[in-house]
Amino acid sequence: MCGIFGYVGRCEDAPQRILEGLKKLEYRGYDSWGIAVRLNGNAAIERHVGKIGLASTMLPASEIGLGHTRWATHGAVTEENAHPHLDCSGRLAVIHNGIVENHQALRRELLARGHLFHSQTDTEVIAHLLEDELRAAAGEADHLAQALICAFRKLDGLNALAVLDIASHRLAAAKTGSPLVLGWASEASYLASDPSALLEHTRRLTFLEDNQVAVLSEGGVQVFDATLGERLDPRIWDITWQPELADLAGYEHFMAKEIHEQPRVIHQIAAGWGAHAEQLAELMREARGTYMVGCGTAAHAALAAQYAFSRIAARHVNFANGSEFAYLEHFLNEHSLVIALSQSGETIDVLDSIRAAKKRGVTVGALVNVEGSSLYRLADYPVLLGAGPERCVLATKSFTAKLAILLLTAYAFDHRLEEGREVVQRAADEIQHFLSDGRAELMRQIAEQLYQREHLYIIGRGPSYPLALEAALKIKEVSYIHAEGFAGGELKHGVIALIEPGTPCLVIAPKDETYTAILSGAMEVKARGGFIIGLSPEPDEVFDIHVPLADVGEGAMLVNALPPQILAYHLALLRGCDPDKPRNLAKSVTVK
Ligand code: G6P
C-alpha cells in the first residue's frame, strides 16, 4: 500500500532522489503522490493525483525531504488529500501509511484548540498533534523524538508515519503494523516503506520494529522505544539482494518478466532448497499438527499444499486464509506448527495470525520472499523463496516458488527428497518449453477470442482445484473480467446455472485420478453451450481448444499455473489494462 521515502544528507538532489524512490514503490498500488523538501527554512511541497510514472519534479534543490504515494482510505483521491500534510506553523510535513482509528475524536480536540485543517485525511491530525507536542517538549534533549513518542501514543490503529521537521533539519518516523526501513549511508540517512527502494543507495538497513521511533540526520539514525521513551541500539542488517534484478530487463511489463523468470527460480529451488525442505519436514514430524496460512495467491499455495501433503506424504495440514485465522486458531498449542506464506512478508492479516499463534506458544515457519521483512523477523524458521524482487502487483513467480518448496517438503517428509527434486525439475523444464515453443502464442490467441467476454469459469479437481482458484484470481485482478474458479464436482450444485451458450470455461485436466471426473464436468458445461478450453496432456473431443501440457506427475500443479498467467497477461493488454498496476489493488496489504 502507500509508499514512503525520505532522504537527509549532503547532496542537494533530495527532490530527485525522493521521486526516484517513489517510482520504485509504485508497484505497491496508489492513486496520488506528493513530495515535501526544506527550502530556506520553509517547506516546499508538490502534490498530484494520478501516476508518477513519467513525472518529474519542479521542487528546488534541497538536502532533506520526504515523499509519499497514497492509496486512499480516508478522504477522496484529490490533491488536497494527497500527502504530505502540514501543521499550522508550516514547520512539519507528515506522510503516513495506515489508519488513525480515533482520528475523528482527535480532530475535534485539535479544532477546539484552534488548529486549522486543509484535508479530509486522518493523516493531518498527526501533523497538528505533533505541533502541540513539539511546543510542549521545547528545550528538552531529543525533543523531536520525545514529542513524536507523545503524539504517537495518542494514535489508535496500525500506523507507519514519517515527518520532515524543517526547524531541526531532521526526519523522524514511527510505526506499528506497516513496515518502515531505515538506510545507513555515508553522510546520509534514508527511510522507506520497502527495502527495494533503498538498495541502490545502501544495503545497510535497520528495520524499525513496532512501537519504535526513529530520528534521522545526515550523521545517522537514532532509534527509541516509544513505550519506555529510551534510546535503543539499533540492529543493522546487511542485505544481500541485487538491486539490478528489479528492472524490466527488456520486457514490456514486470508481469511478463516475472512469468519468464519462473523456470530459473524453480530450478534453483530444486537444486538448492533440499536442506530447507528437510528442515520444514522435520518441524512437521515433531509437531502434533501443521497449519498453513496466507492471503490471496499465497492462500492458494497453502491450499495446494494441503493436497500435496495428503497425496505425497499422507499427512494432513490445516489451512486458513490470513483474515479468517483468528476465528479458527483456538486449538493451537505449544505442540503446533504454523507455516505462514507471504511474498512480501508484510501482509497484515498474516502477521496478525502469526502474532496470535505465537501467543499460544506455536512454532512458526515461514515461506517469504523479502529478506528482513516483518514475517521474516517474526518466524522461528523463515525460508526465503529466492524468487528475487516481484514488482508486478500480481504474484506469479512467488506463487510457483512456494509450490516448488512445498512439493519438495512433502517429498522430504516421506523421505523421498531426491524424487521430489526430479519432479520439480521436470516441471521447470516443461514451463521453460511452454514459454518458448509456441504455446505461449496459443494463449495469446485464446485471449483474443475471450477478451470481450464478461464471465469466465475455471474448473479443476483435487490438486487442480486451488489452481483453478488461482487462475481465476489472476484473470480478474488484471483484466477485470469476472472469473471464478470452482471444484469441478461442485458445478452441478449451483454453478452450472450460470452457463449460457458461449460461456468460456477453462478445464484443468492433468492425467491424475481427477482426469475422468473433470472431463465429465466439462461435458456438463458443454452440453449447456459452454466453450471449453482444456489444459491437459491429452486432447479430448470435449475441448473446443486444447492447450497441450506434458504429463509431469505431481509437478502438474506447477505447470498448470503457467497458461492462466499468460492468458491473464494478454487479456489485460487487449482490454487496455496495465498488467503491473491493476486498479484498486496493492502489492502489499498492510491495513486491515
Ligand atoms: C495482495 C496482492 C496479492 C497477494 C496478496 C498476499 O492482495 O494483490 O497478489 O497475493 O496481497 O500478499 P503476500 O505478500 O502476503 O504474499
XYZ file of C-alpha atoms and ligand atoms in Angstrom:
608
model
C 0.000 0.000 0.000
C 1.164 3.615 0.445
C 4.830 4.157 -0.366
C 7.097 6.210 1.891
C 10.555 7.548 1.003
C 12.763 10.047 2.808
C 16.306 11.385 2.465
C 18.600 13.589 4.526
C 22.237 14.079 3.569
C 24.886 16.260 1.988
C 23.625 16.104 -1.604
C 21.224 18.746 -2.800
C 19.208 16.468 -5.056
C 16.691 15.343 -2.420
C 13.657 16.001 -4.730
C 15.062 13.736 -7.496
C 16.135 11.012 -5.059
C 12.709 11.033 -3.465
C 10.916 10.973 -6.828
C 13.030 8.018 -7.988
C 12.427 6.269 -4.662
C 8.672 6.716 -5.025
C 8.817 5.330 -8.563
C 10.379 2.166 -7.133
C 7.449 1.921 -4.728
C 4.803 2.435 -7.429
C 4.080 -1.284 -7.574
C 2.590 -1.143 -4.071
C -0.547 0.474 -5.531
C -1.550 4.159 -5.152
C -3.753 6.858 -6.621
C -1.926 10.124 -5.812
C 1.514 11.260 -4.689
C 3.446 14.147 -3.188
C 6.847 15.377 -2.015
C 7.996 17.951 0.557
C 11.518 19.362 0.909
C 13.107 22.028 3.067
C 13.805 25.326 1.296
C 15.212 28.384 3.126
C 13.662 27.376 6.422
C 10.250 26.574 4.919
C 8.551 23.551 3.405
C 8.189 23.421 -0.393
C 5.515 20.933 -1.398
C 4.006 19.409 -4.516
C 1.033 17.048 -4.630
C -0.594 15.315 -7.598
C -3.430 12.981 -8.425
C -2.571 10.104 -10.769
C 0.511 8.193 -11.776
C 4.087 9.133 -11.040
C 5.489 7.029 -13.944
C 6.983 9.693 -16.247
C 6.601 12.624 -13.871
C 9.476 14.937 -12.998
C 9.648 17.227 -10.006
C 9.819 21.032 -10.117
C 10.894 21.305 -6.497
C 14.119 23.276 -5.895
C 17.437 21.789 -4.719
C 17.381 20.615 -1.119
C 19.290 18.328 1.224
C 16.291 16.913 3.047
C 12.750 15.822 2.274
C 10.215 13.051 2.020
C 7.579 11.754 -0.383
C 4.564 9.501 -0.460
C 2.359 7.500 -2.803
C -1.183 7.441 -1.379
C -3.683 4.602 -1.567
C -6.821 6.421 -0.399
C -8.638 5.267 2.727
C -9.958 8.446 4.426
C -10.912 11.215 2.015
C -11.329 11.106 -1.757
C -8.484 10.952 -4.271
C -7.704 14.691 -4.550
C -4.625 16.906 -4.459
C -5.715 18.278 -1.082
C -5.832 14.785 0.406
C -2.522 13.683 -1.115
C 0.365 13.654 1.393
C 2.491 15.367 2.791
C 0.269 17.325 5.190
C 1.486 20.368 7.091
C 0.837 21.555 10.636
C -0.412 25.125 11.203
C 3.098 26.547 11.613
C 4.361 25.001 8.380
C 7.282 23.510 10.319
C 6.184 19.889 9.960
C 5.320 17.832 6.862
C 3.801 14.423 7.593
C 3.265 11.316 5.463
C 1.532 8.193 6.666
C 0.544 4.626 5.868
C -2.263 3.052 7.895
C -5.444 4.239 9.554
C -5.670 6.500 12.613
C -8.764 4.861 14.054
C -9.506 7.664 16.552
C -8.915 10.466 14.043
C -12.393 11.958 14.438
C -12.044 12.446 18.187
C -8.514 13.812 17.759
C -9.644 16.182 15.015
C -12.427 17.552 17.240
C -9.930 18.191 20.075
C -7.462 19.859 17.727
C -10.146 22.048 16.154
C -11.228 23.108 19.629
C -7.620 24.127 20.309
C -7.674 26.349 17.219
C -5.919 24.163 14.620
C -6.968 24.592 11.001
C -7.384 21.574 8.692
C -6.979 21.519 4.927
C -7.824 17.901 4.068
C -10.270 15.140 4.947
C -7.485 12.704 5.820
C -6.823 11.013 9.121
C -3.132 11.810 8.480
C -3.478 15.527 9.006
C -4.316 15.064 12.706
C -0.793 13.671 13.180
C 0.803 16.909 11.946
C -1.270 19.053 14.324
C -0.840 16.690 17.278
C 2.921 16.720 16.790
C 2.888 20.511 16.503
C 1.406 20.736 20.031
C 3.751 18.101 21.439
C 6.810 19.838 19.983
C 5.789 23.057 21.652
C 5.488 21.195 24.962
C 8.858 19.446 24.512
C 10.781 22.606 23.515
C 14.192 22.718 25.159
C 14.261 19.018 26.118
C 17.055 16.729 24.948
C 15.894 14.617 21.967
C 12.833 16.862 21.804
C 11.754 15.696 18.303
C 11.860 12.037 19.352
C 10.117 12.728 22.652
C 7.390 14.836 21.013
C 6.811 12.189 18.367
C 6.622 9.487 21.045
C 3.926 11.520 22.874
C 1.949 12.159 19.665
C 2.324 8.566 18.509
C 0.977 7.190 21.801
C -2.246 9.107 21.166
C -2.905 7.351 17.848
C -5.075 4.221 17.741
C -4.667 1.684 14.940
C -1.787 0.391 12.864
C 0.268 3.282 11.527
C 3.635 3.983 9.945
C 4.469 7.661 9.640
C 7.332 9.920 8.712
C 7.871 13.593 9.459
C 10.048 16.282 7.947
C 10.952 18.743 10.724
C 12.053 21.928 8.994
C 13.335 23.604 12.173
C 15.704 20.856 13.330
C 16.673 19.716 9.792
C 15.734 16.133 10.633
C 13.380 13.404 9.584
C 11.534 11.317 12.136
C 9.481 8.150 11.859
C 7.362 5.846 13.985
C 5.431 2.675 13.363
C 3.070 -0.033 14.447
C 1.955 -2.520 11.802
C 3.047 -1.196 8.422
C 6.756 -1.570 7.660
C 9.401 1.161 7.762
C 13.045 0.608 6.871
C 15.919 2.952 7.701
C 19.006 3.135 5.496
C 22.537 3.951 6.692
C 24.847 5.576 4.148
C 27.931 7.754 4.223
C 26.837 11.260 5.302
C 23.202 10.421 4.585
C 20.224 8.573 6.027
C 17.187 7.205 4.253
C 13.809 5.829 5.157
C 11.325 3.852 3.073
C 8.345 1.583 3.344
C 10.175 -1.157 1.431
C 13.862 -2.106 1.242
C 13.741 -2.363 -2.573
C 13.604 1.449 -2.779
C 16.811 1.779 -0.762
C 19.035 -0.876 -2.316
C 20.609 1.411 -4.917
C 21.695 3.760 -2.109
C 22.644 1.359 0.657
C 22.378 -2.276 1.767
C 22.856 -1.373 5.447
C 19.331 -1.336 6.800
C 17.581 -1.121 10.141
C 14.018 -2.426 10.240
C 12.004 -0.281 12.604
C 10.021 -2.534 14.955
C 6.510 -1.828 16.206
C 6.365 0.931 18.814
C 9.736 2.340 17.899
C 10.519 5.903 16.878
C 13.498 6.979 14.759
C 15.196 10.312 14.178
C 17.315 10.652 11.031
C 20.025 13.175 10.256
C 22.919 13.162 7.792
C 25.026 11.747 10.652
C 22.909 8.603 11.045
C 19.843 7.168 12.691
C 18.730 7.148 16.310
C 16.072 4.686 17.458
C 13.889 4.988 20.559
C 11.460 2.696 22.346
C 8.121 4.510 22.189
C 6.769 2.743 25.267
C 9.677 3.440 27.603
C 10.944 6.576 25.872
C 14.515 5.183 25.978
C 17.175 5.229 23.282
C 17.989 1.818 21.751
C 20.964 0.285 19.997
C 19.535 -0.442 16.528
C 20.381 -3.697 14.754
C 21.866 -3.119 11.282
C 21.279 -5.787 8.608
C 23.479 -6.218 5.532
C 21.030 -7.096 2.774
C 22.272 -9.376 0.006
C 19.625 -8.726 -2.664
C 20.882 -7.482 -6.000
C 19.009 -4.273 -6.889
C 19.530 -4.725 -10.645
C 17.117 -7.687 -10.590
C 14.332 -5.189 -10.044
C 14.426 -3.671 -13.560
C 12.477 -4.661 -16.674
C 15.392 -6.397 -18.439
C 13.898 -5.726 -21.869
C 10.365 -6.915 -21.100
C 7.450 -4.569 -21.579
C 5.990 -5.304 -18.166
C 7.173 -6.792 -14.890
C 4.362 -9.328 -15.146
C 5.849 -10.766 -18.362
C 9.365 -10.656 -16.955
C 8.350 -12.399 -13.742
C 6.380 -15.091 -15.597
C 9.507 -15.824 -17.651
C 11.722 -15.976 -14.570
C 9.804 -18.981 -13.226
C 11.853 -21.813 -14.778
C 15.058 -20.337 -13.345
C 13.542 -19.780 -9.885
C 12.036 -23.292 -9.754
C 15.255 -24.943 -10.959
C 17.181 -23.021 -8.325
C 14.813 -24.309 -5.637
C 15.029 -27.899 -6.905
C 18.812 -27.734 -6.839
C 19.427 -25.757 -3.682
C 16.476 -25.882 -1.295
C 16.794 -29.519 -0.161
C 18.085 -28.582 3.289
C 15.187 -26.146 3.814
C 12.698 -28.820 2.755
C 14.283 -31.314 5.180
C 14.147 -28.756 7.981
C 10.466 -27.941 7.380
C 9.665 -31.651 7.102
C 11.433 -32.310 10.412
C 9.457 -29.499 12.086
C 6.272 -31.085 10.758
C 7.278 -34.507 12.105
C 7.966 -33.022 15.536
C 4.687 -31.083 15.616
C 1.320 -32.566 16.523
C -0.338 -30.574 13.764
C 0.613 -28.187 10.976
C -1.352 -25.128 9.926
C -0.715 -23.179 6.701
C -1.822 -19.570 6.451
C -1.630 -16.930 3.705
C -3.682 -14.351 1.806
C -4.642 -14.051 -1.865
C -2.271 -16.015 -4.073
C -0.337 -17.220 -1.023
C -3.586 -18.711 0.329
C -3.935 -20.684 -2.891
C -0.395 -22.018 -2.425
C -1.315 -23.012 1.135
C -4.451 -24.802 -0.068
C -2.430 -26.546 -2.778
C -0.043 -27.692 -0.040
C -2.946 -29.362 1.726
C -3.480 -31.546 -1.360
C 0.237 -32.126 -1.958
C 0.918 -33.312 1.598
C -2.113 -35.574 1.574
C -1.153 -37.202 -1.747
C 2.614 -37.353 -1.427
C 3.148 -37.747 2.319
C -0.263 -38.968 3.611
C -0.119 -36.052 6.059
C -2.983 -33.682 6.794
C -2.233 -29.982 7.056
C -4.774 -27.385 8.112
C -5.339 -24.308 6.051
C -6.852 -20.864 6.667
C -6.882 -17.535 4.902
C -4.982 -14.982 6.972
C -8.134 -12.924 7.511
C -10.008 -15.996 8.872
C -7.248 -17.428 11.039
C -8.348 -15.617 14.201
C -11.651 -17.493 14.126
C -10.011 -20.895 13.721
C -6.935 -20.860 15.939
C -8.381 -21.926 19.281
C -6.986 -25.454 19.193
C -3.356 -24.396 18.688
C -0.829 -25.004 21.461
C 2.912 -25.333 22.022
C 2.966 -28.600 20.037
C 1.564 -26.941 16.910
C 3.441 -25.712 13.862
C 2.160 -22.798 11.783
C 3.741 -22.115 8.393
C 2.967 -18.656 7.058
C 3.217 -17.985 3.325
C 3.767 -14.460 2.063
C 5.648 -12.877 -0.812
C 6.083 -9.522 0.913
C 6.198 -10.724 4.498
C 4.152 -7.635 5.371
C 0.514 -8.649 4.813
C -1.173 -7.536 7.989
C -3.651 -10.429 8.175
C -0.771 -12.909 8.007
C 1.280 -11.039 10.607
C -1.715 -10.835 12.952
C -2.244 -14.591 12.527
C 1.360 -15.264 13.455
C 1.255 -12.973 16.460
C -1.902 -14.753 17.673
C -0.273 -18.141 17.095
C 2.856 -17.105 18.993
C 0.736 -16.160 21.993
C -0.305 -19.820 22.070
C 3.322 -20.971 22.079
C 3.233 -22.250 18.499
C 6.420 -22.829 16.474
C 6.378 -20.616 13.373
C 7.847 -21.418 9.976
C 7.563 -19.059 7.004
C 7.968 -19.094 3.244
C 8.701 -15.479 2.452
C 10.326 -13.620 -0.424
C 11.553 -10.471 1.289
C 14.619 -10.781 3.470
C 14.283 -8.804 6.692
C 10.505 -8.319 6.292
C 8.263 -8.427 9.370
C 7.324 -12.065 8.781
C 10.956 -12.992 8.190
C 11.820 -11.499 11.555
C 8.810 -12.930 13.413
C 9.219 -16.530 12.247
C 11.309 -19.065 14.172
C 12.233 -20.782 10.876
C 11.996 -18.381 7.917
C 12.758 -19.843 4.481
C 13.456 -17.307 1.735
C 11.840 -18.098 -1.617
C 14.805 -16.692 -3.540
C 12.479 -15.527 -6.311
C 14.055 -12.039 -6.411
C 12.027 -8.819 -6.275
C 8.462 -9.238 -7.560
C 7.312 -5.851 -8.827
C 4.049 -6.653 -10.594
C 1.129 -6.421 -8.161
C 0.083 -9.881 -9.308
C 2.003 -12.719 -7.733
C 3.379 -15.151 -10.325
C 6.927 -16.376 -9.644
C 6.426 -16.138 -5.881
C 3.423 -18.487 -6.244
C 5.266 -21.192 -8.136
C 8.331 -20.747 -5.887
C 6.139 -21.508 -2.861
C 4.609 -24.508 -4.616
C 8.058 -25.835 -5.523
C 9.303 -25.620 -1.926
C 6.100 -27.181 -0.585
C 6.324 -30.059 -3.068
C 9.951 -30.675 -2.068
C 8.938 -30.590 1.600
C 6.137 -33.100 1.050
C 8.619 -35.476 -0.619
C 11.195 -34.819 2.129
C 8.541 -35.651 4.726
C 8.095 -39.006 3.010
C 11.917 -39.489 2.840
C 11.870 -39.114 -0.963
C 13.615 -35.775 -1.404
C 15.565 -36.884 -4.500
C 12.357 -37.956 -6.236
C 10.837 -34.596 -5.283
C 13.788 -32.802 -6.861
C 13.284 -34.666 -10.131
C 9.551 -33.910 -10.134
C 10.160 -30.196 -9.596
C 12.929 -30.115 -12.215
C 10.731 -31.802 -14.834
C 8.017 -29.222 -14.143
C 10.512 -26.361 -14.502
C 11.690 -27.812 -17.840
C 8.109 -28.037 -19.110
C 7.446 -24.420 -18.072
C 10.573 -23.396 -19.977
C 9.408 -25.273 -23.096
C 5.903 -23.827 -22.878
C 7.332 -20.308 -22.802
C 9.443 -20.842 -25.912
C 7.770 -23.417 -28.189
C 4.688 -21.543 -29.428
C 2.228 -22.468 -26.681
C 2.557 -19.012 -25.111
C 1.435 -17.656 -28.508
C -1.533 -20.043 -28.389
C -2.535 -18.451 -25.072
C -2.388 -15.008 -26.724
C -4.687 -16.236 -29.494
C -7.105 -17.628 -26.907
C -7.031 -14.239 -25.165
C -8.077 -12.649 -28.494
C -11.124 -14.898 -28.563
C -12.058 -14.205 -24.943
C -11.190 -10.623 -24.153
C -14.661 -9.218 -24.737
C -16.425 -11.811 -22.589
C -17.957 -10.736 -19.284
C -17.646 -14.022 -17.426
C -15.151 -16.853 -17.418
C -15.096 -20.014 -15.338
C -12.265 -22.333 -14.412
C -12.711 -25.832 -13.030
C -10.291 -28.319 -11.513
C -10.489 -31.168 -9.026
C -8.114 -32.319 -6.308
C -4.758 -30.514 -6.580
C -6.090 -28.639 -9.621
C -8.854 -27.029 -7.549
C -6.537 -24.450 -5.861
C -5.001 -23.921 -9.310
C -8.485 -23.078 -10.654
C -8.918 -20.542 -7.834
C -5.527 -19.035 -8.602
C -6.232 -18.888 -12.358
C -9.469 -17.011 -11.665
C -7.716 -14.611 -9.312
C -5.035 -13.803 -11.929
C -7.660 -13.154 -14.622
C -9.973 -10.983 -12.533
C -7.171 -8.981 -10.866
C -5.564 -7.901 -14.091
C -8.258 -7.917 -16.809
C -11.329 -7.102 -14.647
C -13.237 -9.913 -16.357
C -15.452 -11.693 -13.862
C -13.639 -15.015 -13.436
C -14.497 -17.747 -10.923
C -12.707 -20.938 -10.061
C -14.613 -23.973 -8.846
C -14.064 -27.512 -7.695
C -15.263 -29.460 -10.743
C -17.577 -31.644 -8.670
C -19.394 -28.634 -7.265
C -20.598 -27.470 -10.693
C -23.881 -29.307 -10.591
C -24.615 -27.936 -7.108
C -25.285 -24.461 -8.393
C -22.646 -23.031 -10.682
C -23.972 -24.743 -13.762
C -26.949 -22.376 -13.636
C -24.556 -19.644 -14.807
C -23.539 -21.406 -18.026
C -25.022 -19.896 -21.189
C -24.281 -20.596 -24.838
C -20.697 -19.444 -25.466
C -19.655 -19.094 -21.812
C -15.903 -19.836 -21.724
C -14.723 -22.463 -19.267
C -11.095 -23.422 -18.646
C -10.767 -27.034 -17.627
C -7.613 -28.143 -15.779
C -7.276 -31.832 -16.608
C -3.906 -33.387 -15.708
C -3.519 -37.148 -16.131
C -4.139 -37.982 -12.493
C -7.079 -39.583 -10.722
C -9.195 -36.464 -11.373
C -8.978 -36.861 -15.162
C -12.150 -38.789 -15.955
C -14.299 -36.878 -13.486
C -13.138 -33.437 -14.620
C -13.873 -34.339 -18.257
C -17.397 -35.319 -17.185
C -17.723 -31.875 -15.620
C -16.517 -30.341 -18.877
C -19.157 -32.367 -20.749
C -21.883 -30.989 -18.480
C -20.758 -27.430 -19.245
C -20.500 -28.149 -22.972
C -23.990 -29.694 -23.030
C -25.286 -26.282 -21.901
C -23.417 -24.443 -24.640
C -20.165 -23.727 -22.779
C -16.944 -23.099 -24.771
C -14.325 -25.467 -23.373
C -10.586 -24.742 -23.209
C -8.770 -27.810 -21.911
C -5.339 -27.666 -20.229
C -4.300 -31.282 -20.459
C -1.609 -33.707 -21.642
C -4.154 -35.344 -23.976
C -6.667 -33.954 -26.462
C -10.330 -34.822 -25.949
C -13.415 -34.284 -28.043
C -14.953 -32.140 -25.314
C -12.266 -29.475 -25.768
C -13.074 -26.683 -28.221
C -9.443 -25.637 -27.776
C -6.745 -27.923 -26.420
C -3.698 -26.452 -24.666
C -1.246 -29.362 -24.583
C 0.916 -29.835 -21.487
C 3.442 -32.582 -20.783
C 2.426 -35.099 -18.137
C 4.760 -34.240 -15.246
C 3.026 -36.194 -12.478
C 2.846 -34.363 -9.155
C 4.622 -31.419 -10.815
C 1.374 -30.683 -12.691
C 0.383 -28.088 -10.111
C 3.450 -26.052 -11.085
C 2.873 -26.439 -14.813
C -0.871 -25.743 -14.654
C -0.199 -22.382 -13.021
C 1.511 -21.057 -16.155
C -1.081 -20.961 -19.007
C -3.622 -18.917 -16.989
C -0.883 -16.431 -16.048
C -0.085 -15.874 -19.732
C -3.783 -15.727 -20.620
C -4.411 -13.139 -17.887
C -1.491 -11.026 -19.134
C -2.807 -10.918 -22.719
C -6.404 -10.330 -21.609
C -5.145 -7.291 -19.703
C -3.247 -5.931 -22.722
C -6.184 -6.483 -25.091
C -8.543 -4.710 -22.690
C -6.143 -1.763 -22.290
C -5.345 -2.546 -18.642
C -1.942 -2.025 -17.016
C -0.795 -5.540 -16.066
C 1.632 -4.320 -13.423
C -0.678 -1.953 -11.588
C -4.285 -3.117 -11.569
C -6.853 -0.640 -10.277
C -7.726 -0.668 -6.560
C -5.105 -3.306 -5.707
C -1.922 -3.061 -3.694
C 1.070 -5.369 -3.752
C 1.379 -5.449 -0.040
C -1.794 -5.021 2.014
C -0.680 -3.500 5.276
C -4.063 -2.291 6.559
C -6.940 -4.439 7.786
C -2.331 -8.598 -2.185
C -1.824 -8.816 -3.599
C -1.913 -10.300 -3.953
C -1.170 -11.123 -2.920
C -1.693 -10.863 -1.510
C -0.832 -11.513 -0.438
O -3.704 -8.819 -2.126
O -2.573 -8.057 -4.508
O -1.310 -10.501 -5.224
O -1.318 -12.489 -3.226
O -1.668 -9.457 -1.256
O 0.453 -10.934 -0.459
P 1.726 -11.564 0.207
O 2.789 -10.532 0.066
O 1.381 -11.820 1.660
O 2.030 -12.841 -0.498
